[in-house]
Coordinates of C-alpha atoms and ligand atoms in Angstrom, one line a residue:
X1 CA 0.0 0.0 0.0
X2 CA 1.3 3.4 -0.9
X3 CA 0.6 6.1 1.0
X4 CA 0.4 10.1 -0.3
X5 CA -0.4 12.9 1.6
X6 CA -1.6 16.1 -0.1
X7 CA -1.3 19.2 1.3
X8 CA -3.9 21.8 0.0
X9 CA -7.8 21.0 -1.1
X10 CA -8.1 23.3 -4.3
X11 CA -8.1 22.5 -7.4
X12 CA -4.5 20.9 -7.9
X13 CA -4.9 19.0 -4.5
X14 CA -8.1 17.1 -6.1
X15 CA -6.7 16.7 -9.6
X16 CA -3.5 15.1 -8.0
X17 CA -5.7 12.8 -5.3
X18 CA -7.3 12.2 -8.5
X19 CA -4.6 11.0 -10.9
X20 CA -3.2 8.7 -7.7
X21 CA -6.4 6.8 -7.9
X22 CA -6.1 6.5 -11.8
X23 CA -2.8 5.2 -11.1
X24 CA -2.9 2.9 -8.2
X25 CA -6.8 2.7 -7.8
X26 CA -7.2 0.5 -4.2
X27 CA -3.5 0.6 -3.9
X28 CA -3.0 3.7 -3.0
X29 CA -4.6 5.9 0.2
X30 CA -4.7 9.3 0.0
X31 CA -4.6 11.9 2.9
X32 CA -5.5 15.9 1.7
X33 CA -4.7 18.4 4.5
X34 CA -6.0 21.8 4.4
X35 CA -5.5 24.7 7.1
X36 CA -8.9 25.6 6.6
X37 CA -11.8 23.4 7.9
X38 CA -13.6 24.0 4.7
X39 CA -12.8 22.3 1.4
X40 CA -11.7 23.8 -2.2
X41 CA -9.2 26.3 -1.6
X42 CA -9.1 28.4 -4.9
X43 CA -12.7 27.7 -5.9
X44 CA -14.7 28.3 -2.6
X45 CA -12.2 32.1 -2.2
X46 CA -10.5 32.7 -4.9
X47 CA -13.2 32.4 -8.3
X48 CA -15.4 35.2 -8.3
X49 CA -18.9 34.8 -6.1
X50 CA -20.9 35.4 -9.8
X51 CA -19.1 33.0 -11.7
X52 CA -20.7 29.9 -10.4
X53 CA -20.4 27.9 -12.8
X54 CA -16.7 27.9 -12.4
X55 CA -17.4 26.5 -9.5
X56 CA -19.6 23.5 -10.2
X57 CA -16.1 21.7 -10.8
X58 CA -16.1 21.3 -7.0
X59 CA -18.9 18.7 -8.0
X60 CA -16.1 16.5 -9.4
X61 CA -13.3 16.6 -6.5
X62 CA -16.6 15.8 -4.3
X63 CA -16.5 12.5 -5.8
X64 CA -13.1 11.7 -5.4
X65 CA -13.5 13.1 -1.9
X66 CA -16.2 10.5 -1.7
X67 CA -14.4 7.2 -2.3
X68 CA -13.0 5.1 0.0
X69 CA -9.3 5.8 -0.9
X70 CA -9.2 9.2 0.1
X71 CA -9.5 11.1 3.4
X72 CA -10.3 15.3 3.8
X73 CA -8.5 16.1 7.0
X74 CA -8.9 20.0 7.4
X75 CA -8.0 22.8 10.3
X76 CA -4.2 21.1 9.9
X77 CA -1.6 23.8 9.6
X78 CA 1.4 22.0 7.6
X79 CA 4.1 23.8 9.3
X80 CA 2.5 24.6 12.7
X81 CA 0.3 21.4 13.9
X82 CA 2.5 18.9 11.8
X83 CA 6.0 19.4 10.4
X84 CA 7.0 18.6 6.7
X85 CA 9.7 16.4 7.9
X86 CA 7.2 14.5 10.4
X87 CA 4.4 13.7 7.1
X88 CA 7.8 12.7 5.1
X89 CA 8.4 10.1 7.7
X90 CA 4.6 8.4 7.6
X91 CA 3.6 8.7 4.0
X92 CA 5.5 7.8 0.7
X93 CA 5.1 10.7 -1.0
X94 CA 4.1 14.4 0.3
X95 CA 2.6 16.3 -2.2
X96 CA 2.5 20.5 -1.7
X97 CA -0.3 21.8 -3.2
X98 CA -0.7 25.0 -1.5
X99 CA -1.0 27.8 -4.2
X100 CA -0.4 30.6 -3.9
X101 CA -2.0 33.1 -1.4
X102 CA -0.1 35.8 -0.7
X103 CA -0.4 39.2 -2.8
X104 CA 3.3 40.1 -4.7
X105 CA 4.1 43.6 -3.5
X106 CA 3.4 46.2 -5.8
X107 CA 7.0 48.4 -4.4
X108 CA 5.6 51.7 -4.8
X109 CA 5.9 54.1 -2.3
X110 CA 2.5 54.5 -0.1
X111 CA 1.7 51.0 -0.9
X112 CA 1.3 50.9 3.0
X113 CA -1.2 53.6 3.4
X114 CA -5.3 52.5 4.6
X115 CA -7.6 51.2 2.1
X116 CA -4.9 49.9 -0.1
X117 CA -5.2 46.1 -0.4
X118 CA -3.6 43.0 -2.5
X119 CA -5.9 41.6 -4.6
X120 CA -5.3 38.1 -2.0
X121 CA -6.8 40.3 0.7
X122 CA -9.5 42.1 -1.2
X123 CA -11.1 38.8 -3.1
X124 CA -10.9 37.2 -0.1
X125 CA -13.2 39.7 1.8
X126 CA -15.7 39.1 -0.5
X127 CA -15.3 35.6 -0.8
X128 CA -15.4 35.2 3.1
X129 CA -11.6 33.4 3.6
X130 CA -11.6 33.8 7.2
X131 CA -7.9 35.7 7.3
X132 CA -9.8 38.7 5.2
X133 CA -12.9 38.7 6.5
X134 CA -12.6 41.9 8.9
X135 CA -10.6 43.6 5.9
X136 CA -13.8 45.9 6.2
X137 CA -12.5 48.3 2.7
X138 CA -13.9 51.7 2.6
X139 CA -15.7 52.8 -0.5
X140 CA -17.2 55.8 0.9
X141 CA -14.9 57.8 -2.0
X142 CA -15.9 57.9 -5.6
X143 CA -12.8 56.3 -6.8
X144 CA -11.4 53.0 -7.3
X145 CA -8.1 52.3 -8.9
X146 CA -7.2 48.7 -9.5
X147 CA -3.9 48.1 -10.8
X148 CA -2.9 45.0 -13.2
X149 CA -4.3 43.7 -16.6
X150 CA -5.0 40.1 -15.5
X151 CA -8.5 38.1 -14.9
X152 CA -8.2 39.3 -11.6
X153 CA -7.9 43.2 -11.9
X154 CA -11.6 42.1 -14.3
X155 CA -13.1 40.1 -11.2
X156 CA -12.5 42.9 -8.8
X157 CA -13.6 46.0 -11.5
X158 CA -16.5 43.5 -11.8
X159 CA -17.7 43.1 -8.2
X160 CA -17.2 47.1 -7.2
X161 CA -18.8 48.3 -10.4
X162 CA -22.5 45.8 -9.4
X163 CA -25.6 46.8 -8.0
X164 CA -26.6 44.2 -5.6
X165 CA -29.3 42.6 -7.6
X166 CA -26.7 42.0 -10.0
X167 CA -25.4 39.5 -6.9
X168 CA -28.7 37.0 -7.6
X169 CA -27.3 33.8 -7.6
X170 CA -24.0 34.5 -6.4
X171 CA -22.2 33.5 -3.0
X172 CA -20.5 36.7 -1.9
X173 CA -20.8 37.0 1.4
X174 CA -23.2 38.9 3.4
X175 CA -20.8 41.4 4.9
X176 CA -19.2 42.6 1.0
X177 CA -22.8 42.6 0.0
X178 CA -23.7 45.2 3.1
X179 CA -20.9 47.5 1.7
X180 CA -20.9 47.0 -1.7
X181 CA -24.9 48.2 -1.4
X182 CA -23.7 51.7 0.3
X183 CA -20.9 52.0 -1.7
X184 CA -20.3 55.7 -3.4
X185 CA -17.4 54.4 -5.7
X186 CA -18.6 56.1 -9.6
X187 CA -15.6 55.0 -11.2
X188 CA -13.2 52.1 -11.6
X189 CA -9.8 52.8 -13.1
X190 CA -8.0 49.7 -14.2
X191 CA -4.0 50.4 -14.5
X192 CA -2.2 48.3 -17.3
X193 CA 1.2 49.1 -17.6
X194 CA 1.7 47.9 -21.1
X195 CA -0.7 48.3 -24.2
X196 CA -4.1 46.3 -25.3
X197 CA -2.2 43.9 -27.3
X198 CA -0.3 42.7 -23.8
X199 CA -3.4 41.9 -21.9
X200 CA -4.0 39.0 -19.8
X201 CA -7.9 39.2 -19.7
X202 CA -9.7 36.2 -21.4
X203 CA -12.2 37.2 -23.8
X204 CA -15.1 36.0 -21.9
X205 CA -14.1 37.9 -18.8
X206 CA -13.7 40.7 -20.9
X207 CA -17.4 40.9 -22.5
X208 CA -19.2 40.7 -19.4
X209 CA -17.8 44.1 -18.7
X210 CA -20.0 45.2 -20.8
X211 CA -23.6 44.0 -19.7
X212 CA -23.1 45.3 -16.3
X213 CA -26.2 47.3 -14.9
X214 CA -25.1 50.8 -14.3
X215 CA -21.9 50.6 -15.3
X216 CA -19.9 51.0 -18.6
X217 CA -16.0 50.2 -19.7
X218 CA -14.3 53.2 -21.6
X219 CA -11.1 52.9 -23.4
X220 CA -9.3 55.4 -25.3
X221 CA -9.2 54.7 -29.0
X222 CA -5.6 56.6 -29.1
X223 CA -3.9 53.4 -27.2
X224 CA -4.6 50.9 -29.9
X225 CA -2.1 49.8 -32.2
X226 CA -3.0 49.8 -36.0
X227 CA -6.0 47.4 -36.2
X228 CA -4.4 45.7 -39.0
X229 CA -2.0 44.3 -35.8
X230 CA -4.8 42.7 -34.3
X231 CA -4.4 39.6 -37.0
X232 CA -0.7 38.8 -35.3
X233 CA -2.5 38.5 -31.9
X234 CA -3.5 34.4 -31.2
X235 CA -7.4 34.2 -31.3
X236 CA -8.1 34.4 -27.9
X237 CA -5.9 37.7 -27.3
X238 CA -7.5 38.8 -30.8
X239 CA -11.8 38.2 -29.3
X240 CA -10.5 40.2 -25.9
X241 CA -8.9 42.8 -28.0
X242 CA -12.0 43.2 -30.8
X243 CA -13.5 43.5 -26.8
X244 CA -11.6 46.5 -25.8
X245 CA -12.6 48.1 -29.6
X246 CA -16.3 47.9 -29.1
X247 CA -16.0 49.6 -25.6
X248 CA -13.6 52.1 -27.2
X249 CA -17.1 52.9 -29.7
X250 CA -19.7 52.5 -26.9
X251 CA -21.5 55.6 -27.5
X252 CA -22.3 58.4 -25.3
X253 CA -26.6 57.8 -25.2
X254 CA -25.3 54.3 -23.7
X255 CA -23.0 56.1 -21.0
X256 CA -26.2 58.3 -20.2
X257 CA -27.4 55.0 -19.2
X258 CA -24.6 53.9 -17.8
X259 CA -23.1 56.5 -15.0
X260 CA -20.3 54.6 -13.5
X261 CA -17.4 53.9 -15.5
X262 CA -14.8 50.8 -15.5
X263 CA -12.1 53.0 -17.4
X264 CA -9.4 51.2 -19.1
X265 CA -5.7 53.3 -18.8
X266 CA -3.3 51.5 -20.4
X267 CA 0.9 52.6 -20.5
X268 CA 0.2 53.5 -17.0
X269 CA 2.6 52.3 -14.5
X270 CA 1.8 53.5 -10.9
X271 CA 5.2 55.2 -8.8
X272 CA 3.6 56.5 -5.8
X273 CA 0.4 56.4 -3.9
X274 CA -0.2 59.7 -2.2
X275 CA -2.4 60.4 1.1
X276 CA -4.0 61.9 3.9
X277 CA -3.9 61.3 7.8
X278 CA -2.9 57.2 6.6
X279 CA -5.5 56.7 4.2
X280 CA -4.9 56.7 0.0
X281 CA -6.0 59.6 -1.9
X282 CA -4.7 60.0 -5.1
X283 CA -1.8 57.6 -7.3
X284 CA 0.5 58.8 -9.5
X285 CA 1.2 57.4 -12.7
X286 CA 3.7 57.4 -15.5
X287 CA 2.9 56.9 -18.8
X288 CA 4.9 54.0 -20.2
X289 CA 6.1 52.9 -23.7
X290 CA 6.8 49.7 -25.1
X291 CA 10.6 48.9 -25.5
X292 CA 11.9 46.5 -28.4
X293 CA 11.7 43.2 -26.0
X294 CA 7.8 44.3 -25.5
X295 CA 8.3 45.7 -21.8
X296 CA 7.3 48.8 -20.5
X297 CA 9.5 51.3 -20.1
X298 CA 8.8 54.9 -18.4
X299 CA 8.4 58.2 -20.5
X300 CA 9.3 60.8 -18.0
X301 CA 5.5 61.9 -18.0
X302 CA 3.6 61.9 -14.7
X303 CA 0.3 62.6 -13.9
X304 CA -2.1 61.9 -11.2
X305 CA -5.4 60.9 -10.4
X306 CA -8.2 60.4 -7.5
X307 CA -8.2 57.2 -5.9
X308 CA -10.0 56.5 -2.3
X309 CA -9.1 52.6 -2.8
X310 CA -6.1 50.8 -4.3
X311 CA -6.5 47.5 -5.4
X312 CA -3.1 45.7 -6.9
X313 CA -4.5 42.7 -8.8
X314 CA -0.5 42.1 -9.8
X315 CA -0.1 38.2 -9.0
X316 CA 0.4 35.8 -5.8
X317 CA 2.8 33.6 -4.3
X318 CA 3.2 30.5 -2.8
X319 CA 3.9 30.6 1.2
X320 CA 7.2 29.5 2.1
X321 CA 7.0 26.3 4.4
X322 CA 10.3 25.7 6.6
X323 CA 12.5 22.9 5.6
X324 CA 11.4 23.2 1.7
X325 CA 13.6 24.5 -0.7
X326 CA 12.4 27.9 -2.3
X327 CA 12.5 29.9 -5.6
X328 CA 12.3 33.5 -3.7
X329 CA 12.7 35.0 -7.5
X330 CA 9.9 33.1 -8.3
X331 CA 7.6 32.6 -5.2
X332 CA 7.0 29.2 -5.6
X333 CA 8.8 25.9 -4.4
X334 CA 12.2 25.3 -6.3
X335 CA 11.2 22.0 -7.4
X336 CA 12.1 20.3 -11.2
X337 CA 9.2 19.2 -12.8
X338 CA 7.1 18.7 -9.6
X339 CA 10.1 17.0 -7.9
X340 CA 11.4 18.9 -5.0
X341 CA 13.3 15.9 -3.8
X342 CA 12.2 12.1 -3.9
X343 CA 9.5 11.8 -1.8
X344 CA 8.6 15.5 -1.7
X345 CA 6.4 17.1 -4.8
X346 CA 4.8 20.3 -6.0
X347 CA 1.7 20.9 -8.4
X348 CA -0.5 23.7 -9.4
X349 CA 0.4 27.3 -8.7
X350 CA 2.9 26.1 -5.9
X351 CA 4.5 24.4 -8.3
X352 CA 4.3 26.5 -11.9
X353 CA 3.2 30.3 -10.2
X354 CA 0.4 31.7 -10.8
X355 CA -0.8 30.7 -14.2
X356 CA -3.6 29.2 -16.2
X357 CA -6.9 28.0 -15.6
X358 CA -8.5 26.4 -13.1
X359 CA -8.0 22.6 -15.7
X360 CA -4.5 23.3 -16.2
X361 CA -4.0 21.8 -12.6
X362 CA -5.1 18.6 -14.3
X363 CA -2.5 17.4 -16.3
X364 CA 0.2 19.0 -13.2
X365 CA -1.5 16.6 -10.7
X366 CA -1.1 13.5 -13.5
X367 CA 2.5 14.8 -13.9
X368 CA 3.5 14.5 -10.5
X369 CA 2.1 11.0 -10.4
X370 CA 4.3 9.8 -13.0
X371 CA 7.4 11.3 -10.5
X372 CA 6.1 9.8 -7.8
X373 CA 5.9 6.7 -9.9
X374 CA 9.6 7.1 -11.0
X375 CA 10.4 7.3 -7.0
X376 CA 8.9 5.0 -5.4
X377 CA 7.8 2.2 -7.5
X378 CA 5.2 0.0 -6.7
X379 CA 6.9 0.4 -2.8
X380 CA 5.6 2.3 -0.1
X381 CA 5.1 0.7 3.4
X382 CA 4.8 3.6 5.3
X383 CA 2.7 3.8 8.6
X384 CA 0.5 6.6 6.3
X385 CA -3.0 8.2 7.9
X386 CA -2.7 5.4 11.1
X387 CA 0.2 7.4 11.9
X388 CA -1.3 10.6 11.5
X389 CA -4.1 10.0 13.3
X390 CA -2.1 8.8 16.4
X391 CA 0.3 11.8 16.3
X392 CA -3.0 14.1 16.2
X393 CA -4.2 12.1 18.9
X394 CA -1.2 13.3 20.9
X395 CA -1.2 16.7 19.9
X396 CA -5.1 17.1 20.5
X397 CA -5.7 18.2 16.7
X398 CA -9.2 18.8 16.5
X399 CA -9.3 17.4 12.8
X400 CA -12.1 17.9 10.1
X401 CA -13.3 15.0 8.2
X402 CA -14.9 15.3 4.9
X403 CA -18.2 14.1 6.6
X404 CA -18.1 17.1 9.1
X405 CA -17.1 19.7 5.8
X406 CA -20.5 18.1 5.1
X407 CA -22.1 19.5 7.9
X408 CA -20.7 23.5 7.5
X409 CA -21.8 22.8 4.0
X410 CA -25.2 22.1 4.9
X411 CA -25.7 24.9 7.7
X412 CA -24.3 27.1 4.9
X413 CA -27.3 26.6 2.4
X414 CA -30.0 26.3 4.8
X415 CA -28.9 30.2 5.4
X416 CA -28.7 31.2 2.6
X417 CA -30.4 34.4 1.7
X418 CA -33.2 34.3 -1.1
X419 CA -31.2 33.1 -4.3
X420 CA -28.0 32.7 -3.2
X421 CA -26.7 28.9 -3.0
X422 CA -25.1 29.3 0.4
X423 CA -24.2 32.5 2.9
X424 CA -20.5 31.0 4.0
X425 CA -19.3 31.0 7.8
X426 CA -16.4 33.5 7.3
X427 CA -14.6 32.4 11.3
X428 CA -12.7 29.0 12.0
X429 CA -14.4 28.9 15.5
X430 CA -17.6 29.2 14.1
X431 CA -17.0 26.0 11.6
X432 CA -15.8 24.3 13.9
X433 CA -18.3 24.6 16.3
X434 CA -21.0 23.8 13.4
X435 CA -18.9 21.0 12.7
X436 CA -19.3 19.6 15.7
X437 CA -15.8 19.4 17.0
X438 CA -15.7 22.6 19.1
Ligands
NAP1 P1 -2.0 37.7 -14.2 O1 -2.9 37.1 -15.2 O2 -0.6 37.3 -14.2 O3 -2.0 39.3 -14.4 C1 -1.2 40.1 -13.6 C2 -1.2 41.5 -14.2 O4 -0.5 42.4 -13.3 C3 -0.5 41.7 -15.6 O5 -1.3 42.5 -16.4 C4 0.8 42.3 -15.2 O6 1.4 43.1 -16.2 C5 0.4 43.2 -14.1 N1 1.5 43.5 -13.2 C6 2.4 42.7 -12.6 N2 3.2 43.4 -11.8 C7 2.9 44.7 -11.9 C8 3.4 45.9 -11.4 N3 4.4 46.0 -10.6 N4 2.8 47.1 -11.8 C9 1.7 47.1 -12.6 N5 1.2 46.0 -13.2 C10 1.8 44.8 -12.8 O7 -2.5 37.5 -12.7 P2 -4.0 37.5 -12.1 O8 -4.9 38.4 -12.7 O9 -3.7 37.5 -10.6 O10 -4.5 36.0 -12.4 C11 -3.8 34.8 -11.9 C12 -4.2 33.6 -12.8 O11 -5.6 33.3 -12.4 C13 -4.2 33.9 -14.2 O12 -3.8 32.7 -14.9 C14 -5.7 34.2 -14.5 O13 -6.1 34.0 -15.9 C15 -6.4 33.3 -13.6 N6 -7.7 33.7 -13.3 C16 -8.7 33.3 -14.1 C17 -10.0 33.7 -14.0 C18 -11.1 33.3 -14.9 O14 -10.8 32.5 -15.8 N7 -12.3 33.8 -14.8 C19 -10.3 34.6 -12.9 C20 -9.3 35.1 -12.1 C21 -8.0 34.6 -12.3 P3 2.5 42.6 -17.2 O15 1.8 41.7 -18.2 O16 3.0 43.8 -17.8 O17 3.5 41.8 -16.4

């Protein structure tokens, strides 16, 4: 019997428990650990709370969570309540799959100031993770500035430009729904510091921009390149930039309509944000070019403009975890190919950064099985979750089983408000105690 432990319940965790049971089917036991005492990582607070569909895929890691060769064993801190070196010596293999949470830092002067927040932080408030719950933003100014040209700079543009019954449906959390209701933000400025053409928005994303409510996207028709460019672009970067052209020619009777505006800057890199008595006021920006290797490169042109909230939507990553060898250029594990060392792997963003979709996970998670493969054979022979259990036993670990994620889960939908599939609990303390093991 071989015996893996995982460490991280998103996406790559399940895709990787998935792929050992492809491999060794009954041979194999699987252990997934997860700080949280909730399930899903990425997909319960990380995808946006209107893009459910995204996350019906937690559907399929239910299953594998299901079968009788796997074990969920949440509200374990890898690092705190267990060492690495400790899981090395009772399971086979020890697989990190532990993304990548923490916001890069944007280096800017004032980046410390009030109401400016990481993206990490900010989708986390409104996707209840219980570190950002109490983040409690501000958006009692008129201006939001979010800074970065990825999927998640277009989430977070998204979710401050609503109107709450734009929120039917979704799972954001009562206490972002409170705020977001009162909020007096009339404008989103989204910072890119390179061009359209370097976007890394997905066409779909892109279009929902504009069939928002009350709000519309502007861009200035001045930052295009030649359209006849737009055929070098691959398809998908070509859809989100014939995207970005149709918002350039929204016209002015729609705006009427459409009051508060999700304004596109792009060649805008931000050097300093600027406030008063701690909190952000204003950023200012330098207008960038693109140099011959495509990156941006400052003009010498400054300027500056209102913002009463930063949020930098510039990339994550991974958590060091003592003992582990890490990239620090990279933030992520140093690892080759998934191998950190035998008997000690990487997969998803932990592994790769943060990159791809929520499927490229898939084929990291069968990759890793093939190392693990290479490593240990057939072999195995370790004391695996029997071990575990006795050494959380010992240390009084108040461990939650998939069953009692069950449990949370239900309380979670029963109260739910009208149309929403679930209203989360957003403290540990409070699923634990609904889970039974207070
Ligand atoms: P991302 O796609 O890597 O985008 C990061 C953006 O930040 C880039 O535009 C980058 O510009 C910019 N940036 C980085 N450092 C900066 C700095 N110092 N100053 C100004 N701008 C800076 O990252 P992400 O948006 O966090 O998304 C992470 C991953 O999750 C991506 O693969 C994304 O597609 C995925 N995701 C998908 C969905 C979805 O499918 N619905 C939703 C959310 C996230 P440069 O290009 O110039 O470096």
């Amino acid at each position: 019997m071989l015996h893996i432990a995982i460490i991280g319940s998103g996406p790559a965790g399940y895709y990787t428990a998935e792929a050992v049971q492809k491999q060794w089917g009954e041979n194999a036991r699987v252990d997934i650990f997860d700080r949280l005492p909730v399930p899903y990582g990425l997909i319960r607070t990380g995808v946006a709370p209107d893009h459910q569909s995204i996350k019906g895929v937690s559907r399929r890691y239910e299953a594998v969570a299901l079968s009788d060769t796997v074990r969920f064993l949440g509200n374990v801190t890898v690092g705190v309540d267990v060492s690495i070196a400790e899981l090395e010596e009772l399971y086979d293999a020890v697989v990190l799959a532990t993304g990548a949470p923490n916001d890069k830092a944007l280096d800017s002067p004032g980046e410390e100031l009030g109401n400016v927040y990481g993206s990490a932080a900010f989708v986390g408030w409104y996707n209840g993770h219980p570190a950002f719950a109490a983040l409690d933003p501000d958006l009692s100014g008129g201006d939001a500035v979010v800074i970065g040209n990825g999927n998640v700079a277009l989430d977070v543009a998204r979710i401050l430009a609503k109107q709450p019954g734009e929120f039917v449906g979704s799972d954001i959390v009562g206490h972002a729904l409170d705020l977001l209701a009162g909020s007096s933000l009339t404008r989103v400025t989204i910072l890119g510091r390179r061009g359209p053409h370097q976007i890394a928005m997905t066409p779909k994303e892109l279009g929902e921009l504009a069939h928002l409510n009350r709000a519309a996207p502007r861009v200035d028709p001045k930052d295009f390149p030649p359209e006849a460019d737009d055929v070098l672009l691959e398809p998908g970067q070509r859809k989100s930039v014939t995207h970005l052209r149709s918002f350039a020619a929204i016209p002015e009777s729609f705006r009427a309509d459409h009051p508060f505006e999700v304004a596109f800057d792009f060649f805008a890199a931000p050097r300093r944000l600027n406030g008063e008595n701690g909190r952000v006021m204003s950023i200012e920006i330098e207008r960038t070019r693109l140099d011959d290797a495509g990156r941006a490169v400052g003009t010498g042109e400054f300027y500056t403009i209102p913002a009463s909230l930063v949020v930098a939507c510039i990339g994550y990553q991974t958590s060091p975890i003592p003992g582990v060898p890490f990239d620090e250029a990279a933030g992520r594990f140093a690892n080759d190919d998934g191998r950190i060392l035998p008997g000690l792997y990487c997969v998803g963003w932990a592994r790769r950064g943060p990159s791809g979709t929520i499927g490229t996970n898939r084929p990291d998670g069968f990759g890793v099985v093939e190392k693990i493969a290479e490593d240990v054979g057939q072999g195995g022979g370790k004391e695996g979750g029997e071990g575990f259990d006795a050494l959380a036993d010992t240390r009084g670990l108040k461990l939650v089983r998939f069953s009692d994620w069950q449990k949370i889960d239900e309380a979670e939908v029963k109260r739910a408000r009208e149309g929403a599939p679930r209203e989360k609990f957003v403290a540990v303390d409070e699923m634990i105690e609904v889970a039974g093991k207070a």
